[in-house]
Amino acid sequence: MLEKIAKIRDEALRAVEVAADKESLDQIRVRFLGKKGELTAILRSMGQVPKEERPKVGQEVNTLRRQLEEALESKLKDLERAELEKRLTREKVDVTLPGRRPSRGTYHPLTLVLREIERIFLGMGYEVAEGPEVETEYYNFEALNIPAEHPARDMWDTLYTARNTLLRTHTSPVQVRTMEQKAPEVPIKIIAPGRVYRRDALDASHSPVFNQVEGLVVDKGITFADLKGTLILFAQKMFGEDRKVRFRPSFFPFTEPSAEVDVSCIVCNGEGCRLCSQTGWLEILGAGSVHPKVLEMSGYDPKIYSGFAFGMGLDRIALLKYGIDDIRHLYENNWSFLKQFKAQ
Ligand code: FA5
């Protein structure tokens, strides 16, 4: 029996020595010290051991049990220490490494272009005004000389949020809101940027949601020549002196006479491409002298006061400014595209 105990001792201590993880230690504990373990079995079979040997065998078993428990305990500590050391090496922070810079965003091209437009007009003495995107039919149409059933309403079809309330189709309602707020004796010189909505299909130069910048000047003695001079100066500052600009006669119910302004296409340089619908030109704005009826409806006597107004397509101006060949790039939030634009 004593030999058997010695054999178990060798085997058990050796197993502890080579154990590579906690699970193996648990298995050893069960195998030798568990209820059905090898040492327990010896104690159980004590009846078969000759009487005189019993104390000796009992003592040996107990010594071995203590030895084994100690060995298991110290091996467990070793394994834990090794594990901790491994983790510390793995998670070591090198404080001498240079820091990781968080990547900085850039301004959206529409923001950059709007800032530039504002800068140009503020330089000419304009103020910046604002109006609501959800507008009443009165401001979007009636007060701009577009009564119900007028065919021009088809051109500016949009989404109605309630009866008489719609997503504005242009920034021109801000003209009326501004005139209503001011006394006629105080000259008006404002621009009003903002988002507008239309039933337009998305293509290279059209979007159903886009941005405009309205302009309005009202005073005594304002003429169409003032409008022309202002817009030519704007185009030169915005696009440089080389880019060609043309005025075309047009029609708007709220201006008379009316014009549209085109800028030579930046992608094909006037030769015709997908962006400019093969015309060589891209329309950037509608404009004209404020219609006498519009002045009258907003409390201005058209015999004393006159004015001009314009409505620019901000998104189109961004395309021309940066040589972007498709308006859809502006709304896709593609970082490789957006990161190219830096404030000057
Ligand atoms: C107007 O919206 C008039 N309110 C402009 C105006 C203001 C005329 C004051 C007279 C006096 P128009 O529908 O043409 O006009 O739009 C003006 C500009 O917005 C266009 O020249 C074009 O540059 C831009 N635009 C029009 N539709 C779209 C669209 N779907 N996507 C992007 N830009 C557009």
XYZ file of C-alpha atoms and ligand atoms in Angstrom, residues 155-156 169-172 175 198 200-201 205-208 210-212 214-215 252 254-255 259-261 283-288 309-316 327 331, ligand 1:
75
model
C -44.173 75.191 -62.659
C -43.776 75.408 -58.876
C -40.991 76.486 -53.783
C -38.636 79.450 -53.763
C -37.189 82.044 -51.377
C -39.255 84.839 -52.978
C -39.404 89.533 -50.309
C -40.190 71.338 -55.846
C -38.489 68.163 -59.883
C -36.826 64.867 -60.769
C -28.490 69.766 -62.533
C -31.867 69.380 -60.717
C -32.861 68.286 -57.248
C -36.334 68.284 -55.624
C -32.208 72.619 -53.180
C -31.086 76.036 -51.950
C -31.681 79.542 -53.145
C -33.072 85.632 -52.703
C -32.118 89.277 -53.180
C -41.926 85.765 -63.680
C -43.659 88.976 -59.688
C -41.103 90.900 -61.798
C -34.521 87.971 -66.967
C -32.615 84.798 -66.378
C -28.866 84.708 -65.993
C -28.832 78.890 -65.512
C -27.952 80.284 -62.100
C -30.764 82.717 -61.358
C -34.016 84.421 -62.190
C -34.405 88.174 -61.658
C -36.252 91.324 -62.616
C -35.142 91.116 -57.026
C -33.271 87.960 -57.873
C -33.315 84.312 -56.844
C -30.078 82.366 -57.249
C -29.676 78.608 -57.295
C -26.993 78.087 -54.635
C -26.345 74.449 -55.569
C -25.804 75.364 -59.244
C -25.506 68.106 -58.378
C -26.140 65.342 -51.160
C -37.395 81.248 -59.070
O -37.476 80.385 -58.212
C -37.730 82.665 -58.793
N -38.279 82.790 -57.468
C -36.452 83.502 -58.964
C -36.714 84.971 -58.942
C -36.530 85.661 -57.768
C -37.092 85.633 -60.102
C -36.755 87.028 -57.739
C -37.325 86.976 -60.068
C -37.127 87.672 -58.900
P -36.466 79.623 -60.885
O -37.553 78.610 -60.766
O -35.939 79.870 -62.242
O -36.908 80.996 -60.320
O -35.287 79.194 -59.920
C -34.204 80.040 -59.675
C -32.883 79.290 -59.785
O -32.892 78.158 -58.934
C -32.616 78.709 -61.162
O -32.032 79.685 -61.989
C -31.649 77.592 -60.876
O -30.333 78.092 -60.719
C -32.118 77.116 -59.526
N -32.968 75.920 -59.655
C -34.236 75.829 -60.100
N -34.699 74.590 -60.028
C -33.692 73.841 -59.503
C -33.552 72.461 -59.151
N -34.537 71.610 -59.296
N -32.383 72.045 -58.639
C -31.360 72.918 -58.451
N -31.431 74.219 -58.748
C -32.582 74.695 -59.270
